[in-house]
């Protein structure tokens, strides 16, 4: 279903590009940007919960995140942006009388988004972003003793896994433009899901990630 949504988003982006190219004005042009902020990772409880008695879990689910982007304004209302975002390395920590360990998940994302802008003042815009993401997830686990997982006889004290998947990006923000050729953005984004169901050692488990950030864009 999400693949169909992503395809529809890509089609909408291409359609908007074709329409906007016929309406280019003085606002058309390239720009670059960089954002710094904080990500919040939601660990899927069925993937990251241990069933052993007496084990407590602690989520270290906030981390520093940053984003680089390249965009093109077709006019003052529509733009297309390509981006790379590093969403940090959150952790799930486990502790009990006979067990200690953690699972660290590093998430990053490449994507393409259509940006729709509503100017509300000569120096202020509000905008929304809808796009497609290629989400990559890498998980490393480490425990102080070997544990059985996934209903088999294999026991391990740690393992690593990498996965990729696509999803839909949703975002919204406000931009202040003290000068015509640059601006400052405050932005919220939801990158959707990373990873898949943790049912083998090759899977990373499911996480959902969003991000608040402050950024600067420079127009050419």
PDB file of C-alpha atoms in Angstrom:
ATOM      1  CA  UNK A   1       0.000   0.000   0.000  1.00  0.00           C
ATOM      2  CA  UNK A   2       2.789   2.414   0.961  1.00  0.00           C
ATOM      3  CA  UNK A   3       4.598   1.593  -2.286  1.00  0.00           C
ATOM      4  CA  UNK A   4       1.501   2.682  -4.206  1.00  0.00           C
ATOM      5  CA  UNK A   5       1.349   5.884  -2.156  1.00  0.00           C
ATOM      6  CA  UNK A   6       5.015   6.588  -2.865  1.00  0.00           C
ATOM      7  CA  UNK A   7       4.416   6.026  -6.592  1.00  0.00           C
ATOM      8  CA  UNK A   8       1.472   8.422  -6.489  1.00  0.00           C
ATOM      9  CA  UNK A   9       3.635  11.018  -4.732  1.00  0.00           C
ATOM     10  CA  UNK A  10       6.350  10.664  -7.386  1.00  0.00           C
ATOM     11  CA  UNK A  11       3.751  11.065 -10.143  1.00  0.00           C
ATOM     12  CA  UNK A  12       2.354  14.144  -8.436  1.00  0.00           C
ATOM     13  CA  UNK A  13       5.853  15.599  -8.190  1.00  0.00           C
ATOM     14  CA  UNK A  14       6.514  15.068 -11.885  1.00  0.00           C
ATOM     15  CA  UNK A  15       3.135  16.555 -12.808  1.00  0.00           C
ATOM     16  CA  UNK A  16       3.812  19.590 -10.663  1.00  0.00           C
ATOM     17  CA  UNK A  17       7.230  20.019 -12.261  1.00  0.00           C
ATOM     18  CA  UNK A  18       5.714  20.026 -15.725  1.00  0.00           C
ATOM     19  CA  UNK A  19       3.025  22.534 -14.682  1.00  0.00           C
ATOM     20  CA  UNK A  20       5.411  24.801 -12.829  1.00  0.00           C
ATOM     21  CA  UNK A  21       7.921  24.934 -15.693  1.00  0.00           C
ATOM     22  CA  UNK A  22       5.301  26.708 -17.779  1.00  0.00           C
ATOM     23  CA  UNK A  23       4.807  29.304 -15.005  1.00  0.00           C
ATOM     24  CA  UNK A  24       8.362  30.141 -14.023  1.00  0.00           C
ATOM     25  CA  UNK A  25       8.884  33.670 -12.786  1.00  0.00           C
ATOM     26  CA  UNK A  26      11.440  35.756 -10.976  1.00  0.00           C
ATOM     27  CA  UNK A  27      11.323  33.341  -8.005  1.00  0.00           C
ATOM     28  CA  UNK A  28      12.605  30.371 -10.049  1.00  0.00           C
ATOM     29  CA  UNK A  29      16.055  29.050  -9.226  1.00  0.00           C
ATOM     30  CA  UNK A  30      18.273  26.647  -7.315  1.00  0.00           C
ATOM     31  CA  UNK A  31      18.991  26.643  -3.598  1.00  0.00           C
ATOM     32  CA  UNK A  32      20.885  24.580  -1.007  1.00  0.00           C
ATOM     33  CA  UNK A  33      20.198  24.086   2.667  1.00  0.00           C
ATOM     34  CA  UNK A  34      21.393  22.497   5.891  1.00  0.00           C
ATOM     35  CA  UNK A  35      19.370  21.581   9.003  1.00  0.00           C
ATOM     36  CA  UNK A  36      20.358  20.606  12.535  1.00  0.00           C
ATOM     37  CA  UNK A  37      17.877  19.263  15.056  1.00  0.00           C
ATOM     38  CA  UNK A  38      16.659  16.360  17.129  1.00  0.00           C
ATOM     39  CA  UNK A  39      15.118  13.074  16.047  1.00  0.00           C
ATOM     40  CA  UNK A  40      12.692  10.966  18.061  1.00  0.00           C
ATOM     41  CA  UNK A  41      12.570   7.223  17.415  1.00  0.00           C
ATOM     42  CA  UNK A  42       9.583   5.054  18.274  1.00  0.00           C
ATOM     43  CA  UNK A  43      10.730   1.446  18.846  1.00  0.00           C
ATOM     44  CA  UNK A  44       8.099  -1.148  17.963  1.00  0.00           C
ATOM     45  CA  UNK A  45       7.332  -2.843  21.280  1.00  0.00           C
ATOM     46  CA  UNK A  46       6.801  -6.328  19.810  1.00  0.00           C
ATOM     47  CA  UNK A  47      10.243  -6.217  18.150  1.00  0.00           C
ATOM     48  CA  UNK A  48      12.308  -4.731  20.966  1.00  0.00           C
ATOM     49  CA  UNK A  49      10.758  -6.208  24.117  1.00  0.00           C
ATOM     50  CA  UNK A  50      12.497  -9.131  25.835  1.00  0.00           C
ATOM     51  CA  UNK A  51      10.224 -11.796  27.334  1.00  0.00           C
ATOM     52  CA  UNK A  52      12.636 -12.831  30.077  1.00  0.00           C
ATOM     53  CA  UNK A  53      11.345 -12.311  33.623  1.00  0.00           C
ATOM     54  CA  UNK A  54      12.637  -9.303  35.491  1.00  0.00           C
ATOM     55  CA  UNK A  55      14.167  -7.497  32.518  1.00  0.00           C
ATOM     56  CA  UNK A  56      13.621  -3.743  32.505  1.00  0.00           C
ATOM     57  CA  UNK A  57      14.008  -1.626  29.370  1.00  0.00           C
ATOM     58  CA  UNK A  58      15.166   1.966  28.976  1.00  0.00           C
ATOM     59  CA  UNK A  59      14.720   3.909  25.751  1.00  0.00           C
ATOM     60  CA  UNK A  60      17.327   6.423  24.672  1.00  0.00           C
ATOM     61  CA  UNK A  61      15.101   7.477  21.773  1.00  0.00           C
ATOM     62  CA  UNK A  62      16.166  11.098  21.156  1.00  0.00           C
ATOM     63  CA  UNK A  63      19.351  11.938  19.280  1.00  0.00           C
ATOM     64  CA  UNK A  64      21.001  14.708  17.264  1.00  0.00           C
ATOM     65  CA  UNK A  65      19.947  14.715  13.606  1.00  0.00           C
ATOM     66  CA  UNK A  66      20.993  16.718  10.555  1.00  0.00           C
ATOM     67  CA  UNK A  67      19.949  17.154   6.939  1.00  0.00           C
ATOM     68  CA  UNK A  68      21.447  18.463   3.674  1.00  0.00           C
ATOM     69  CA  UNK A  69      19.210  19.416   0.754  1.00  0.00           C
ATOM     70  CA  UNK A  70      19.267  20.648  -2.826  1.00  0.00           C
ATOM     71  CA  UNK A  71      16.138  22.279  -4.181  1.00  0.00           C
ATOM     72  CA  UNK A  72      14.680  24.068  -7.167  1.00  0.00           C
ATOM     73  CA  UNK A  73      11.986  26.733  -6.950  1.00  0.00           C
ATOM     74  CA  UNK A  74       9.631  26.741  -9.941  1.00  0.00           C
ATOM     75  CA  UNK A  75       7.838  29.819  -8.591  1.00  0.00           C
ATOM     76  CA  UNK A  76       7.005  31.267  -5.181  1.00  0.00           C
ATOM     77  CA  UNK A  77       4.587  28.401  -4.418  1.00  0.00           C
ATOM     78  CA  UNK A  78       6.210  25.187  -5.658  1.00  0.00           C
ATOM     79  CA  UNK A  79       9.635  23.584  -5.293  1.00  0.00           C
ATOM     80  CA  UNK A  80      11.201  20.149  -5.579  1.00  0.00           C
ATOM     81  CA  UNK A  81      13.822  19.068  -3.012  1.00  0.00           C
ATOM     82  CA  UNK A  82      16.289  16.202  -2.855  1.00  0.00           C
ATOM     83  CA  UNK A  83      17.779  15.495   0.559  1.00  0.00           C
ATOM     84  CA  UNK A  84      19.905  13.295   2.788  1.00  0.00           C
ATOM     85  CA  UNK A  85      19.120  13.037   6.524  1.00  0.00           C
ATOM     86  CA  UNK A  86      21.113  11.404   9.307  1.00  0.00           C
ATOM     87  CA  UNK A  87      18.633  10.609  12.090  1.00  0.00           C
ATOM     88  CA  UNK A  88      21.115   9.534  14.735  1.00  0.00           C
ATOM     89  CA  UNK A  89      21.666   6.303  16.669  1.00  0.00           C
ATOM     90  CA  UNK A  90      19.012   5.727  19.347  1.00  0.00           C
ATOM     91  CA  UNK A  91      19.327   2.846  21.816  1.00  0.00           C
ATOM     92  CA  UNK A  92      17.177   0.359  23.683  1.00  0.00           C
ATOM     93  CA  UNK A  93      18.887  -0.746  26.921  1.00  0.00           C
ATOM     94  CA  UNK A  94      18.075  -3.918  28.883  1.00  0.00           C
ATOM     95  CA  UNK A  95      18.931  -4.692  32.504  1.00  0.00           C
ATOM     96  CA  UNK A  96      18.180  -7.359  35.118  1.00  0.00           C
ATOM     97  CA  UNK A  97      19.957  -9.293  37.869  1.00  0.00           C
ATOM     98  CA  UNK A  98      21.468 -11.680  35.311  1.00  0.00           C
ATOM     99  CA  UNK A  99      21.358  -9.779  32.038  1.00  0.00           C
ATOM    100  CA  UNK A 100      22.599  -6.477  30.654  1.00  0.00           C
ATOM    101  CA  UNK A 101      22.737  -5.333  27.058  1.00  0.00           C
ATOM    102  CA  UNK A 102      21.588  -2.891  24.436  1.00  0.00           C
ATOM    103  CA  UNK A 103      20.388  -2.583  20.859  1.00  0.00           C
ATOM    104  CA  UNK A 104      21.629   0.438  18.884  1.00  0.00           C
ATOM    105  CA  UNK A 105      19.840   1.427  15.685  1.00  0.00           C
ATOM    106  CA  UNK A 106      21.346   3.894  13.205  1.00  0.00           C
ATOM    107  CA  UNK A 107      18.833   5.361  10.748  1.00  0.00           C
ATOM    108  CA  UNK A 108      19.382   7.587   7.730  1.00  0.00           C
ATOM    109  CA  UNK A 109      17.293   8.520   4.717  1.00  0.00           C
ATOM    110  CA  UNK A 110      17.594   9.698   1.108  1.00  0.00           C
ATOM    111  CA  UNK A 111      14.516  11.244  -0.455  1.00  0.00           C
ATOM    112  CA  UNK A 112      12.674  13.497  -2.857  1.00  0.00           C
ATOM    113  CA  UNK A 113       9.887  15.843  -1.784  1.00  0.00           C
ATOM    114  CA  UNK A 114       7.454  18.296  -3.318  1.00  0.00           C
ATOM    115  CA  UNK A 115       7.293  21.535  -1.289  1.00  0.00           C
ATOM    116  CA  UNK A 116       4.191  23.713  -1.409  1.00  0.00           C
ATOM    117  CA  UNK A 117       4.517  27.234   0.020  1.00  0.00           C
ATOM    118  CA  UNK A 118       2.001  29.881   1.087  1.00  0.00           C
ATOM    119  CA  UNK A 119       3.573  33.363   1.466  1.00  0.00           C
ATOM    120  CA  UNK A 120       1.967  35.083   4.458  1.00  0.00           C
ATOM    121  CA  UNK A 121       4.196  38.165   4.550  1.00  0.00           C
ATOM    122  CA  UNK A 122       7.031  39.673   2.536  1.00  0.00           C
ATOM    123  CA  UNK A 123       9.500  37.881   4.835  1.00  0.00           C
ATOM    124  CA  UNK A 124       7.445  34.920   6.105  1.00  0.00           C
ATOM    125  CA  UNK A 125       6.287  31.682   4.448  1.00  0.00           C
ATOM    126  CA  UNK A 126       4.531  28.583   5.716  1.00  0.00           C
ATOM    127  CA  UNK A 127       4.996  25.353   3.785  1.00  0.00           C
ATOM    128  CA  UNK A 128       4.272  21.650   3.611  1.00  0.00           C
ATOM    129  CA  UNK A 129       6.372  18.811   2.187  1.00  0.00           C
ATOM    130  CA  UNK A 130       5.198  15.505   0.742  1.00  0.00           C
ATOM    131  CA  UNK A 131       7.656  13.014  -0.659  1.00  0.00           C
ATOM    132  CA  UNK A 132       9.247   9.603  -0.989  1.00  0.00           C
ATOM    133  CA  UNK A 133      12.053   8.275   1.228  1.00  0.00           C
ATOM    134  CA  UNK A 134      14.608   5.486   0.928  1.00  0.00           C
ATOM    135  CA  UNK A 135      15.099   4.607   4.592  1.00  0.00           C
ATOM    136  CA  UNK A 136      18.186   2.695   5.722  1.00  0.00           C
ATOM    137  CA  UNK A 137      18.544   1.065   9.126  1.00  0.00           C
ATOM    138  CA  UNK A 138      21.530  -0.606  10.778  1.00  0.00           C
ATOM    139  CA  UNK A 139      21.215  -2.433  14.123  1.00  0.00           C
ATOM    140  CA  UNK A 140      23.940  -3.684  16.464  1.00  0.00           C
ATOM    141  CA  UNK A 141      23.153  -5.646  19.631  1.00  0.00           C
ATOM    142  CA  UNK A 142      25.367  -6.650  22.533  1.00  0.00           C
ATOM    143  CA  UNK A 143      24.512  -8.677  25.676  1.00  0.00           C
ATOM    144  CA  UNK A 144      26.655  -9.977  28.506  1.00  0.00           C
ATOM    145  CA  UNK A 145      25.453 -13.538  27.900  1.00  0.00           C
ATOM    146  CA  UNK A 146      24.098 -15.574  24.988  1.00  0.00           C
ATOM    147  CA  UNK A 147      20.317 -15.522  24.525  1.00  0.00           C
ATOM    148  CA  UNK A 148      17.942 -17.701  22.487  1.00  0.00           C
ATOM    149  CA  UNK A 149      15.784 -15.836  19.971  1.00  0.00           C
ATOM    150  CA  UNK A 150      13.170 -16.500  17.310  1.00  0.00           C
ATOM    151  CA  UNK A 151      12.032 -19.871  18.645  1.00  0.00           C
ATOM    152  CA  UNK A 152      15.175 -21.733  17.576  1.00  0.00           C
ATOM    153  CA  UNK A 153      18.146 -23.342  19.296  1.00  0.00           C
ATOM    154  CA  UNK A 154      20.696 -20.765  18.147  1.00  0.00           C
ATOM    155  CA  UNK A 155      21.936 -18.478  20.940  1.00  0.00           C
ATOM    156  CA  UNK A 156      24.005 -15.335  20.482  1.00  0.00           C
ATOM    157  CA  UNK A 157      25.326 -12.579  22.707  1.00  0.00           C
ATOM    158  CA  UNK A 158      25.167 -10.064  19.868  1.00  0.00           C
ATOM    159  CA  UNK A 159      24.603  -9.599  16.148  1.00  0.00           C
ATOM    160  CA  UNK A 160      24.308  -6.951  13.439  1.00  0.00           C
ATOM    161  CA  UNK A 161      21.786  -6.414  10.646  1.00  0.00           C
ATOM    162  CA  UNK A 162      21.120  -3.904   7.858  1.00  0.00           C
ATOM    163  CA  UNK A 163      17.872  -3.203   6.015  1.00  0.00           C
ATOM    164  CA  UNK A 164      16.385  -0.683   3.583  1.00  0.00           C
ATOM    165  CA  UNK A 165      12.820   0.179   2.713  1.00  0.00           C
ATOM    166  CA  UNK A 166      10.793   3.024   1.195  1.00  0.00           C
ATOM    167  CA  UNK A 167       8.068   5.092   2.816  1.00  0.00           C
ATOM    168  CA  UNK A 168       6.250   8.429   2.616  1.00  0.00           C
ATOM    169  CA  UNK A 169       7.664  11.679   4.019  1.00  0.00           C
ATOM    170  CA  UNK A 170       5.348  14.258   5.600  1.00  0.00           C
ATOM    171  CA  UNK A 171       6.624  17.649   6.718  1.00  0.00           C
ATOM    172  CA  UNK A 172       5.616  21.198   7.582  1.00  0.00           C
ATOM    173  CA  UNK A 173       7.475  24.333   8.494  1.00  0.00           C
ATOM    174  CA  UNK A 174       7.824  28.086   8.588  1.00  0.00           C
ATOM    175  CA  UNK A 175      10.547  30.141   6.883  1.00  0.00           C
ATOM    176  CA  UNK A 176      11.774  33.623   7.721  1.00  0.00           C
ATOM    177  CA  UNK A 177      13.555  35.422   4.869  1.00  0.00           C
ATOM    178  CA  UNK A 178      15.547  38.409   6.172  1.00  0.00           C
ATOM    179  CA  UNK A 179      17.071  38.717   2.688  1.00  0.00           C
ATOM    180  CA  UNK A 180      15.744  37.542  -0.675  1.00  0.00           C
ATOM    181  CA  UNK A 181      18.618  35.101  -1.279  1.00  0.00           C
ATOM    182  CA  UNK A 182      18.558  33.286   2.081  1.00  0.00           C
ATOM    183  CA  UNK A 183      16.197  32.168   4.814  1.00  0.00           C
ATOM    184  CA  UNK A 184      15.893  30.388   8.153  1.00  0.00           C
ATOM    185  CA  UNK A 185      13.499  27.437   8.549  1.00  0.00           C
ATOM    186  CA  UNK A 186      11.854  25.769  11.534  1.00  0.00           C
ATOM    187  CA  UNK A 187      10.595  22.365  10.382  1.00  0.00           C
ATOM    188  CA  UNK A 188       8.901  19.169  11.497  1.00  0.00           C
ATOM    189  CA  UNK A 189       9.177  15.932   9.454  1.00  0.00           C
ATOM    190  CA  UNK A 190       7.955  12.370   9.792  1.00  0.00           C
ATOM    191  CA  UNK A 191      10.111   9.859   7.877  1.00  0.00           C
ATOM    192  CA  UNK A 192       7.817   6.869   8.327  1.00  0.00           C
ATOM    193  CA  UNK A 193       9.027   3.361   9.081  1.00  0.00           C
ATOM    194  CA  UNK A 194      12.526   1.898   9.132  1.00  0.00           C
ATOM    195  CA  UNK A 195      13.306  -1.830   9.205  1.00  0.00           C
ATOM    196  CA  UNK A 196      10.981  -4.834   9.292  1.00  0.00           C
ATOM    197  CA  UNK A 197       9.558  -7.316  11.791  1.00  0.00           C
ATOM    198  CA  UNK A 198      12.371  -8.709  13.953  1.00  0.00           C
ATOM    199  CA  UNK A 199      11.893 -12.428  13.213  1.00  0.00           C
ATOM    200  CA  UNK A 200      15.446 -13.390  12.227  1.00  0.00           C
ATOM    201  CA  UNK A 201      19.021 -12.258  12.751  1.00  0.00           C
ATOM    202  CA  UNK A 202      18.956 -10.529   9.351  1.00  0.00           C
ATOM    203  CA  UNK A 203      16.235  -8.059  10.400  1.00  0.00           C
ATOM    204  CA  UNK A 204      16.656  -4.801  12.298  1.00  0.00           C
ATOM    205  CA  UNK A 205      13.213  -4.464  13.857  1.00  0.00           C
ATOM    206  CA  UNK A 206      10.725  -1.696  13.147  1.00  0.00           C
ATOM    207  CA  UNK A 207      11.178   1.932  14.153  1.00  0.00           C
ATOM    208  CA  UNK A 208       9.268   5.089  13.220  1.00  0.00           C
ATOM    209  CA  UNK A 209      11.222   8.341  13.205  1.00  0.00           C
ATOM    210  CA  UNK A 210      10.319  12.023  13.224  1.00  0.00           C
ATOM    211  CA  UNK A 211      12.486  15.122  13.489  1.00  0.00           C
ATOM    212  CA  UNK A 212      12.365  18.785  14.567  1.00  0.00           C
ATOM    213  CA  UNK A 213      15.086  20.977  13.070  1.00  0.00           C
ATOM    214  CA  UNK A 214      16.316  24.500  12.436  1.00  0.00           C
ATOM    215  CA  UNK A 215      17.872  25.161   9.053  1.00  0.00           C
ATOM    216  CA  UNK A 216      19.361  27.723   6.677  1.00  0.00           C
ATOM    217  CA  UNK A 217      18.727  27.854   2.920  1.00  0.00           C
ATOM    218  CA  UNK A 218      20.728  29.885   0.400  1.00  0.00           C
ATOM    219  CA  UNK A 219      19.305  30.724  -3.040  1.00  0.00           C
ATOM    220  CA  UNK A 220      21.329  31.294  -6.220  1.00  0.00           C
TER     221      UNK A 220
END
